[in-house]
XYZ file of C-alpha atoms in Angstrom:
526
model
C -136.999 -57.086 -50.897
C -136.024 -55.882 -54.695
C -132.197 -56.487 -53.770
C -133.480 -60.042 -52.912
C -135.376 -61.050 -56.226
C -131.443 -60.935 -57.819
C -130.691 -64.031 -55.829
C -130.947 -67.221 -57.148
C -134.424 -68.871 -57.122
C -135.823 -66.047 -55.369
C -137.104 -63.649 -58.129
C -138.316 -67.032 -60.329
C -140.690 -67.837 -57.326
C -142.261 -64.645 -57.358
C -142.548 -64.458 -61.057
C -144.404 -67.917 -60.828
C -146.288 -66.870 -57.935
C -147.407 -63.847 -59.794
C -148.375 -65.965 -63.231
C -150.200 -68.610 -60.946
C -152.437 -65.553 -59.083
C -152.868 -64.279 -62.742
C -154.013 -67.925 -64.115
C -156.148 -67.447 -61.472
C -158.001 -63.992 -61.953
C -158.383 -65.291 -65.352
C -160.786 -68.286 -64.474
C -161.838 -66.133 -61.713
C -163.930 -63.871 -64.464
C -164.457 -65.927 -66.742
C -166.310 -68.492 -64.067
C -168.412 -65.557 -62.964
C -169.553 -64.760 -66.046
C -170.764 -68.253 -67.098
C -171.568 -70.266 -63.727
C -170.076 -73.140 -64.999
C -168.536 -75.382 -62.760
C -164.721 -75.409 -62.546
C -162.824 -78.128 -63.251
C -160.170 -79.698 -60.759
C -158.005 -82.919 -60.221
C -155.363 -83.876 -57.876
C -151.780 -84.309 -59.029
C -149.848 -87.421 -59.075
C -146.970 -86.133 -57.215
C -146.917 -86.959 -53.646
C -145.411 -84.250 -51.376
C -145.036 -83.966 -47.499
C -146.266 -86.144 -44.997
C -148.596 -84.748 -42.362
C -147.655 -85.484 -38.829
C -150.574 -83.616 -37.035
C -153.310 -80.646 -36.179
C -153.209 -79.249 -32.497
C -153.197 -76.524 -30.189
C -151.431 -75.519 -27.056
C -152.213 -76.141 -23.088
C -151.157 -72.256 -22.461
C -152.470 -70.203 -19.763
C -155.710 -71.703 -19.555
C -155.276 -74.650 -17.200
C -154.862 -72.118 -14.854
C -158.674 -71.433 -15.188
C -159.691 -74.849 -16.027
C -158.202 -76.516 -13.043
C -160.930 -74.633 -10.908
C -163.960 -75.932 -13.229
C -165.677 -79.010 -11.769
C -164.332 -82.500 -12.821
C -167.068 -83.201 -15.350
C -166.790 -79.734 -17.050
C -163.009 -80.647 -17.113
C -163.433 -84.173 -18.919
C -165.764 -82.344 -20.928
C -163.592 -80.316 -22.515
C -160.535 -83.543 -22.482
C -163.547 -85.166 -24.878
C -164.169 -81.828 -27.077
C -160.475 -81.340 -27.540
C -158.815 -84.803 -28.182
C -161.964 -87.417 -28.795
C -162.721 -88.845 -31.911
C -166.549 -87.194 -31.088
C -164.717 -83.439 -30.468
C -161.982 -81.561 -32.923
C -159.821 -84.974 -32.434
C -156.284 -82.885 -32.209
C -153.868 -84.449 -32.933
C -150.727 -82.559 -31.294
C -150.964 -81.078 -28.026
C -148.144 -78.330 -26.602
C -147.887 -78.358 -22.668
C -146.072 -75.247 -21.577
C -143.060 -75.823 -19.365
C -143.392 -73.522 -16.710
C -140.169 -70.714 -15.751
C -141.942 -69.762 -12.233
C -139.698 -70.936 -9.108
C -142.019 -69.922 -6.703
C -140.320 -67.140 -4.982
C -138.742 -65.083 -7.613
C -137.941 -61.684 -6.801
C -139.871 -60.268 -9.439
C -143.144 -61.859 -10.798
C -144.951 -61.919 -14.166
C -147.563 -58.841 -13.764
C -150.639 -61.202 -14.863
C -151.207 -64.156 -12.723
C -153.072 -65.846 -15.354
C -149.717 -66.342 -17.310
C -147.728 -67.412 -14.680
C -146.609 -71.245 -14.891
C -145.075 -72.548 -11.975
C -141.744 -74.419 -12.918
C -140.651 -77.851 -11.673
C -137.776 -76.546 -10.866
C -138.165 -74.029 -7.702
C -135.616 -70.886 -7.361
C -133.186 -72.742 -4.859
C -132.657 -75.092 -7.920
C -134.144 -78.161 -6.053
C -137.604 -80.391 -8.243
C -140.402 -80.372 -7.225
C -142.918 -82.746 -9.640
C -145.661 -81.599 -7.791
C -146.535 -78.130 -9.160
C -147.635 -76.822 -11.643
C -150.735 -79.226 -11.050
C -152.944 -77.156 -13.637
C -150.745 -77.872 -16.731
C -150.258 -81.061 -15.350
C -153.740 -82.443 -15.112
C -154.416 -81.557 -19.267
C -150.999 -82.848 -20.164
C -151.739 -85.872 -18.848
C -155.222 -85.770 -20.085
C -153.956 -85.309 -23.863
C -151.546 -88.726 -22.674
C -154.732 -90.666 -21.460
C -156.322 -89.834 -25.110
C -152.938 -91.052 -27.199
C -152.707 -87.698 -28.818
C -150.104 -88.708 -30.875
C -147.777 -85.913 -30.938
C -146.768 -84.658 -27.473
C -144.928 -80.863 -27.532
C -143.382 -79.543 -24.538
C -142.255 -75.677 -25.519
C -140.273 -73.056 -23.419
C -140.673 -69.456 -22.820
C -138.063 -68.981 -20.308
C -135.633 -71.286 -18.572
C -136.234 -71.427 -14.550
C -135.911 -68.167 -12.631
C -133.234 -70.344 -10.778
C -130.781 -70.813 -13.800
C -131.777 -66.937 -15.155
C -129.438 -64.127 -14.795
C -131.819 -62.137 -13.121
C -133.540 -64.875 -11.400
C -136.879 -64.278 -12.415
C -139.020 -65.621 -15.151
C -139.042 -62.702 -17.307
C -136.519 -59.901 -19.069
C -133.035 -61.635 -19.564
C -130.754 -63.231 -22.385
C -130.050 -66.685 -22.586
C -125.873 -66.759 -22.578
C -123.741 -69.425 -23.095
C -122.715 -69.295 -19.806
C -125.768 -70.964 -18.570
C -126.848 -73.316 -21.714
C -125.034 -76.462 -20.191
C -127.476 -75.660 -16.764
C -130.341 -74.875 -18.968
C -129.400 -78.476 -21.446
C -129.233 -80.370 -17.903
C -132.883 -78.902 -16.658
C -134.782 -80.107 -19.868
C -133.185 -83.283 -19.692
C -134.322 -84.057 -16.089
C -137.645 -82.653 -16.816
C -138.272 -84.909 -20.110
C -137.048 -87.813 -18.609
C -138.978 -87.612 -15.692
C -142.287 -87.300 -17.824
C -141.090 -89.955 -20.097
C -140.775 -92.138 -17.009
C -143.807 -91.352 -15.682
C -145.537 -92.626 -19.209
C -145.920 -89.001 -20.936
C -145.121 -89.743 -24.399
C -143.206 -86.532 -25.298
C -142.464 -86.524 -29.244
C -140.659 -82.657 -29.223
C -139.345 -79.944 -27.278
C -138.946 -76.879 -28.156
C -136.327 -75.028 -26.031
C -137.134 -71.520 -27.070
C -140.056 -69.202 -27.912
C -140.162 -66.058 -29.929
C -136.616 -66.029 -28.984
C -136.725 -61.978 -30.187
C -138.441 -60.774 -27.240
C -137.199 -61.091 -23.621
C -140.490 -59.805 -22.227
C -138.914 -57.184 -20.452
C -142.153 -56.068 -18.934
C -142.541 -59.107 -17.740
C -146.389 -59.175 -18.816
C -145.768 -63.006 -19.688
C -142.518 -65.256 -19.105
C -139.862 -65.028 -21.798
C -135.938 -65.031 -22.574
C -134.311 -63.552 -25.329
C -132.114 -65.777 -27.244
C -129.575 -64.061 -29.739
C -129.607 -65.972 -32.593
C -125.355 -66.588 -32.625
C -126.206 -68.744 -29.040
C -129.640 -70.470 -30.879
C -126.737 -73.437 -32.321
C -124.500 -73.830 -29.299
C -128.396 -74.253 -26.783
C -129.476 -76.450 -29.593
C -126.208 -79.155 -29.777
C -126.057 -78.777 -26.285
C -129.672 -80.168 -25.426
C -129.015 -82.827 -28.094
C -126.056 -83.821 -26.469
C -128.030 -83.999 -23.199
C -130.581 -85.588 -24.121
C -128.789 -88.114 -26.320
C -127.548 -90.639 -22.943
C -131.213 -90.009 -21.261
C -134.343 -91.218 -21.151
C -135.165 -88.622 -23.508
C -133.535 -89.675 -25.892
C -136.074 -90.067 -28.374
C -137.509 -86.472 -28.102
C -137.019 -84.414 -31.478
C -135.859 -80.871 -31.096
C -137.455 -78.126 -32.697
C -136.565 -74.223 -33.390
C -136.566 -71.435 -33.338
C -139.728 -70.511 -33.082
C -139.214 -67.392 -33.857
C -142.152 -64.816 -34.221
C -142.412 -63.094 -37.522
C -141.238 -64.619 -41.317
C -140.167 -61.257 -42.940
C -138.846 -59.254 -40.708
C -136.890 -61.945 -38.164
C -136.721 -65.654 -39.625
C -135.413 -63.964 -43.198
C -133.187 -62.122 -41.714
C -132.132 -64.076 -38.601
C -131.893 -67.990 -40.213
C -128.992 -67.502 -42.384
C -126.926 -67.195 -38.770
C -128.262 -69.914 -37.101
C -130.274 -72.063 -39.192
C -127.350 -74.007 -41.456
C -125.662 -74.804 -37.947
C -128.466 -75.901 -36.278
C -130.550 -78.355 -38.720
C -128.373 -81.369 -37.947
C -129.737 -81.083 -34.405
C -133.394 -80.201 -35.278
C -135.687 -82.773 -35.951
C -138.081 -80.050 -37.703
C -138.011 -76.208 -38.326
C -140.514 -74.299 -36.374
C -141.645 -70.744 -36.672
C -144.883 -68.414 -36.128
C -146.398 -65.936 -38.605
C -147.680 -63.083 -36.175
C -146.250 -60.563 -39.405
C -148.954 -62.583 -41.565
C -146.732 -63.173 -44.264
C -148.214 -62.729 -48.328
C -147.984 -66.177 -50.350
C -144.998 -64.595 -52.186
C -143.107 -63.555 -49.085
C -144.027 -67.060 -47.384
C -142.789 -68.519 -51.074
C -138.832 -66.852 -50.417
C -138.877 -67.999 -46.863
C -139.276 -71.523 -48.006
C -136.555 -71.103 -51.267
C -134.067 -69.355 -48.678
C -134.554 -72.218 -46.058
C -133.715 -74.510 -48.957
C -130.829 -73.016 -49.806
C -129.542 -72.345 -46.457
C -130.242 -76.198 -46.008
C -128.547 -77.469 -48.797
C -132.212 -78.418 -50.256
C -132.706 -80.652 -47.613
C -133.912 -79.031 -44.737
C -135.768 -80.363 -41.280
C -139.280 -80.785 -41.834
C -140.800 -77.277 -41.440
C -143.236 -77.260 -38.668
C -146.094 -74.400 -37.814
C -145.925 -74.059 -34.128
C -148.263 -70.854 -33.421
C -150.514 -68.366 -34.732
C -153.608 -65.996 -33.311
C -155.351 -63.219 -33.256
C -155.537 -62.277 -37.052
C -158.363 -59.021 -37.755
C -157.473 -59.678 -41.645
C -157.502 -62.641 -44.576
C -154.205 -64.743 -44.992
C -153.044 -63.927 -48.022
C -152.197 -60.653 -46.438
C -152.142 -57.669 -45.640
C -152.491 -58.877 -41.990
C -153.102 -57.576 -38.513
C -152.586 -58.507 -35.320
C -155.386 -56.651 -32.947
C -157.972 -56.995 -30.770
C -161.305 -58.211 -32.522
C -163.852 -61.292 -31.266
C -164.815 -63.323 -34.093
C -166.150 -66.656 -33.414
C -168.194 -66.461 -37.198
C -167.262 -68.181 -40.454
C -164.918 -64.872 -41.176
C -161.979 -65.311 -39.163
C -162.329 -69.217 -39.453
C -161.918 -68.797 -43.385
C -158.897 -66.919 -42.480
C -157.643 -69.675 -40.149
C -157.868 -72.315 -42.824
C -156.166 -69.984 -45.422
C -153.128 -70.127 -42.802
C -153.792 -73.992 -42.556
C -153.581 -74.348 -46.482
C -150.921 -71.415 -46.952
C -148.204 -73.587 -44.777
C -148.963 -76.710 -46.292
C -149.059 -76.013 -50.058
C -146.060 -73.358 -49.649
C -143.438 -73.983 -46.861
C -144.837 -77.464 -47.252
C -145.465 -77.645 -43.320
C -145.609 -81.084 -42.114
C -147.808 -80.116 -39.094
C -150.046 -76.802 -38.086
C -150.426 -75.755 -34.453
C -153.139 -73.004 -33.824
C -151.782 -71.093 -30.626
C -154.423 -71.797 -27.729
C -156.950 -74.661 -27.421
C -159.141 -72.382 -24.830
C -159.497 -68.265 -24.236
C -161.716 -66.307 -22.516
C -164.783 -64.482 -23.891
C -164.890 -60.969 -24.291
C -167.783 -61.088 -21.385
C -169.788 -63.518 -19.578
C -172.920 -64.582 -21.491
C -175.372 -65.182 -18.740
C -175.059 -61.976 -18.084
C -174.446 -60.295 -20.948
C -176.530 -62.142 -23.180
C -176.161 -64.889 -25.349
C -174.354 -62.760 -28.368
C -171.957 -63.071 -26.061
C -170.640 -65.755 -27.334
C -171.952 -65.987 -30.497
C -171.415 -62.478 -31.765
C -168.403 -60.315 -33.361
C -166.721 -57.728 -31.088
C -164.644 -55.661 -32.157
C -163.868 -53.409 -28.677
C -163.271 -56.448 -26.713
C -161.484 -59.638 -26.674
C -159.075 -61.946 -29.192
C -159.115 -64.622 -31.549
C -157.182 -66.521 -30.008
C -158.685 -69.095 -29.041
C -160.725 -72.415 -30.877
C -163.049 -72.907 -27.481
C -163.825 -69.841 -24.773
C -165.040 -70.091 -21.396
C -166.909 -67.128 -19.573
C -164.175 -64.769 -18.088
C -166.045 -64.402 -14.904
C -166.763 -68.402 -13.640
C -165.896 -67.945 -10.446
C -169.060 -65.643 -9.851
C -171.599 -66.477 -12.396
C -170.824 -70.561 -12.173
C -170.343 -70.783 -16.024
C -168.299 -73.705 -16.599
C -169.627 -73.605 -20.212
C -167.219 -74.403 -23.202
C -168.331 -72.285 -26.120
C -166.635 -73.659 -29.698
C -165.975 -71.052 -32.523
C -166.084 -71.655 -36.208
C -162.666 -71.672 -36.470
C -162.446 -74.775 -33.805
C -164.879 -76.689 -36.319
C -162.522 -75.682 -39.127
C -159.814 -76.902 -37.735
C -161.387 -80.029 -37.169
C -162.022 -80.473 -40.315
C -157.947 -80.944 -40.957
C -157.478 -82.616 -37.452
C -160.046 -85.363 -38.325
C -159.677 -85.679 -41.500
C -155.944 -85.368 -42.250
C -154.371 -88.204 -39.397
C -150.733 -88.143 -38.926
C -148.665 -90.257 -41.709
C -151.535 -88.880 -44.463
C -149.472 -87.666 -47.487
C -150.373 -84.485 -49.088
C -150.847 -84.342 -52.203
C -151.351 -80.738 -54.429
C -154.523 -79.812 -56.417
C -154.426 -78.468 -59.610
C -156.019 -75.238 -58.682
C -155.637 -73.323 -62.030
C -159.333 -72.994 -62.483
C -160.344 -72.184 -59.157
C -162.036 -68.516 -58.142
C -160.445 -65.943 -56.343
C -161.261 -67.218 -52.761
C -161.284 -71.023 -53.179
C -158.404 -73.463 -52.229
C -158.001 -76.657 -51.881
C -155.751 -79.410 -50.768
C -155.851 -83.557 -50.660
C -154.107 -86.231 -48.804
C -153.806 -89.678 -49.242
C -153.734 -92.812 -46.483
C -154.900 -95.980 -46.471
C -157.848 -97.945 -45.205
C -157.455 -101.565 -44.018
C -159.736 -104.053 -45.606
C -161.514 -106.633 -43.062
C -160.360 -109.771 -43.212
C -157.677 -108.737 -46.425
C -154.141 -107.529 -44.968
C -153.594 -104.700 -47.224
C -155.456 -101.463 -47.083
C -156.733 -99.349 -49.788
C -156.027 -95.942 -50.573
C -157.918 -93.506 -48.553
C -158.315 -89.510 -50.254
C -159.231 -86.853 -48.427
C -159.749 -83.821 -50.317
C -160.883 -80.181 -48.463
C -161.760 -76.957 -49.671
C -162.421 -73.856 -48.774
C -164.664 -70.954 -50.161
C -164.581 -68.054 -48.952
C -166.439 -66.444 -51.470
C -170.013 -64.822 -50.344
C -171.259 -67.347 -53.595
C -171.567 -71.007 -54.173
C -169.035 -72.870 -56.497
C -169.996 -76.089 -58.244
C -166.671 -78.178 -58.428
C -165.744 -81.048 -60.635
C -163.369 -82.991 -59.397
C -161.840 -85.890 -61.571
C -160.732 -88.624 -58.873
C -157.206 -90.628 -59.081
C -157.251 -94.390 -59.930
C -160.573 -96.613 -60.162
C -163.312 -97.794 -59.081
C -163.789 -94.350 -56.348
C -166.698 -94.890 -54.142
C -167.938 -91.421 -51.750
C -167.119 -92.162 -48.084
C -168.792 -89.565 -46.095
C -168.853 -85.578 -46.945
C -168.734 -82.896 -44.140
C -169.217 -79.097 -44.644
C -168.910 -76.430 -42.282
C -170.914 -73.164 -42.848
C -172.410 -69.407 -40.783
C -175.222 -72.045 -40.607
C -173.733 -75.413 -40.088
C -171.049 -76.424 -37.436
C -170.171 -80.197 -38.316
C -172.557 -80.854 -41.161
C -172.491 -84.429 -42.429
C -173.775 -83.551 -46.575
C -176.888 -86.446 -47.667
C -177.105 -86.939 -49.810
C -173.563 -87.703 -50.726
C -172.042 -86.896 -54.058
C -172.773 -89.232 -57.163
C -169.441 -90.572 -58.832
C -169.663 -90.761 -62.673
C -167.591 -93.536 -62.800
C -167.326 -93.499 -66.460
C -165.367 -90.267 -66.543
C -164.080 -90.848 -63.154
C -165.469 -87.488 -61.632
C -167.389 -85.823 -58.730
C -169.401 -83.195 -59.291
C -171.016 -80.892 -56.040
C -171.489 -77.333 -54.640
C -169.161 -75.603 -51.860
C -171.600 -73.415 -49.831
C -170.651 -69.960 -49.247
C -168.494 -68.878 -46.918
C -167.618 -72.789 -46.248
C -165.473 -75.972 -45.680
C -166.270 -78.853 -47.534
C -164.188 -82.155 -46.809
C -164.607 -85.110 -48.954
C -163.407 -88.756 -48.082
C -163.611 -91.346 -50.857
C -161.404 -94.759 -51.295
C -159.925 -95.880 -54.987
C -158.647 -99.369 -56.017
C -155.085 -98.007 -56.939
């Protein structure tokens, strides 16, 4: 790391990392000494566009399938409706089970049968679990479609299973031709797939074969990536972005591992996408994004946040991966530091939380409703946004129980739609604890062609205090849409009375609850 703050950029990041946290102790005592409210605007320099908020269709289908139809369109309406966390990506997982593979994945809940069977012949019919919520996310026009890979078919694997083998170059062309017939197929059949991912946590083969997976070394990550463009390029696929690598940690794999592949690769990617189960600081997250700038040229695919779970600690690091239940305002705060961490720093156009549904740590009509509700910290993961009682199939529980962190998240799925443009808050004045972030759209006026511009601004506190905020709004005439806040008390909160605007100094003033989100909509003329 200290050899590495010698190369260009790198060691002036940190240093203005290091005066920003500094800036911000500063206010951080002097605001809890006086009360006051802080002080904070948005900047007039527009930065990414957002292209969506989601989660994946992993593992889970396998459970849901056997739910009863209403319990399953109840959770298609708490998932994707405008009424639930209105997600606005979706990731189906293509399956790498042929059927009769000579060795299986050890936990049947993670297998995912494969359209492709072992004798290499399709078969469009399986994997009916996956399937059925794919389609559902189509039926709701989720507007960004994922379909990622943990392991090519048994049939085209060395070892012909699902599990514990290296992708070679030997078998990218058969592996190139497989996606494309699987992606067009769905694209016939009205799927709208917008990416594919060909690889996942390409690191770790899963030799134990606890889950699917294929190691890919990163010298073969170009060669699989040109050659799935080039099949896909004369298909009906055609218009499916690639994404990669998807690799599992920042520090210790993408830093080390991009600088083979990475300046090879990015005229076939349509974005960058990687994971953060290493929980990377702000400054180690900061010389990620200046080494994939440089490796890029400064002009690098769109940097996309494909997957992340299971966190026992707070963002900004140090984290932890480990088993802990948490469905309170705690590990949601730490969710939406993630959130704001990859759009204000790698400037991530999109954030992708790993699983839509999980299973509870134990069933709660049995054990009680603190089942659900309550921290525990010998049994289950957070890895989930909704859970489902482990144990269905013998206490008839076809319950969907939301955590925090699923409310927090909508708070950036509904509020943040794709093509909203982020924009960065001045932040200098904020406490330790309290971030924010704003976007900008536009609203369409009735019966006047243009729209107006449409802000969004959120915030989180994750202080065990109230803040008062000022904000000073961008161009005239700002009028308060609709507030929502999200609290250890409140799950989707809409705030009445809303916020006054002084319009003659152009400001906001209101209070983020402890331990909260707060998301503001207003419209300006300009």
């Amino acid at each position: 790391m200290f050899a590495r703050l010698l190369e260009p950029g790198f060691g002036q990041t940190v240093m203005n990392l290091l005066a920003s946290k500094l800036s911000v102790l500063s206010a951080a005592l002097s605001t809890s000494l006086t009360g006051n409210a802080v002080d904070v605007s948005i900047k007039n320099q527009p930065e990414q566009t957002i292209t969506s908020f989601g989660a994946s269709g992993a593992w889970w289908p396998n459970d849901v399938i056997h739910f009863p139809a209403d319990a399953q369109t109840r959770l298609g309406d708490l998932l994707f409706s405008k009424n639930g966390l209105h997600l606005s990506s979706y990731r189906y997982n293509m399956g790498a089970d042929g059927g009769d593979d000579p060795k299986q994945v050890t936990n049947p809940q993670r297998v995912v049968e494969s359209f492709m069977r072992t004798d290499g012949t399709y078969d469009f019919s399986r994997d009916h679990a996956g399937v059925t919520f794919l389609q559902m996310a189509q039926s709701y026009a989720v507007p960004r479609i994922a379909f990622f890979i943990n392991a090519a078919p048994s049939h085209i694997a060395d070892n012909r299973q699902a599990c514990g083998w290296n992708l070679t170059e030997a078998k990218i062309p058969a592996f190139a031709d497989y996606i494309k017939t699987v992606l067009s197929y769905w694209k016939d059949d009205g799927v709208d797939v917008t990416y594919i991912s060909p690889m996942n946590e390409p690191d770790n083969p899963r030799g134990d074969c606890g889950q699917e997976g294929m190691a890919v070394h990163p010298q073969d990550r170009t060669p699989a990536f040109k050659a799935l463009e080039t099949a896909l390029g004369a298909s009906a696929a055609s218009s499916v972005g690639i994404i990669g690598d998807e690799t599992s940690q920042i520090v210790t794999q993408a830093d080390i591992e991009d600088p083979v592949w990475l300046p090879s690769s990015a005229p076939y990617l349509s974005s960058i996408a990687v994971h953060n189960y290493d929980y990377p600081t702000d400054a180690e997250l900061a010389l990620y994004y200046d080494q994939t700038l440089r490796l890029t040229n400064g002009h690098p695919p769109p940097v996309k946040f494909t997957e992340s779970c299971c966190a026992t600690t707070a963002g900004s690091g140090p984290g932890a991966f480990g088993q802990l239940y948490d469905p309170t305002m705690v590990n949601a705060l730490i969710v939406a530091r993630y959130v704001w961490q990859f759009l204000t720093i790698a400037n991530a156009q999109s954030f992708d939380w790993w699983t839509a549904v999980a299973n509870l740590p134990c069933s709660p009509g049995v054990d009680g409703a603190q089942c659900a509700t309550a921290v525990n910290r010998t049994a289950g993961y957070n890895d989930g946004l909704v859970y489902i009682d482990p144990n269905y199939n013998q206490t008839h529980d076809y319950a969907f129980y939301p955590t925090k962190r699923a409310f927090v998240v909508k708070h950036f799925s509904h509020f943040i739609r794709p093509g909203s443009v982020r924009y960065d808050v001045d932040g200098s004045a904020l406490p330790l604890g309290v971030e924010a972030l704003a976007t900008r759209s536009s609203t369409r006026r009735k019966g006047r062609g243009a729209g107006v511009p449409l802000w969004n601004v959120l915030f989180l506190n994750n202080q065990t205090s109230t803040q008062a905020i000022t904000l000073r709004l961008p161009g005239g005439h700002a009028k308060i849409q609709n507030a929502v806040k999200t609290t250890p008390t409140d799950d989707w909160t809409i705030v009445k009375p809303l916020p006054a605007v002084n319009h003659q100094q152009q400001t906001v003033r209101f209070t983020l609850p402890a331990q909260s989100m707060w998301s503001m909509q207003f419209t300006t003329n300009d």
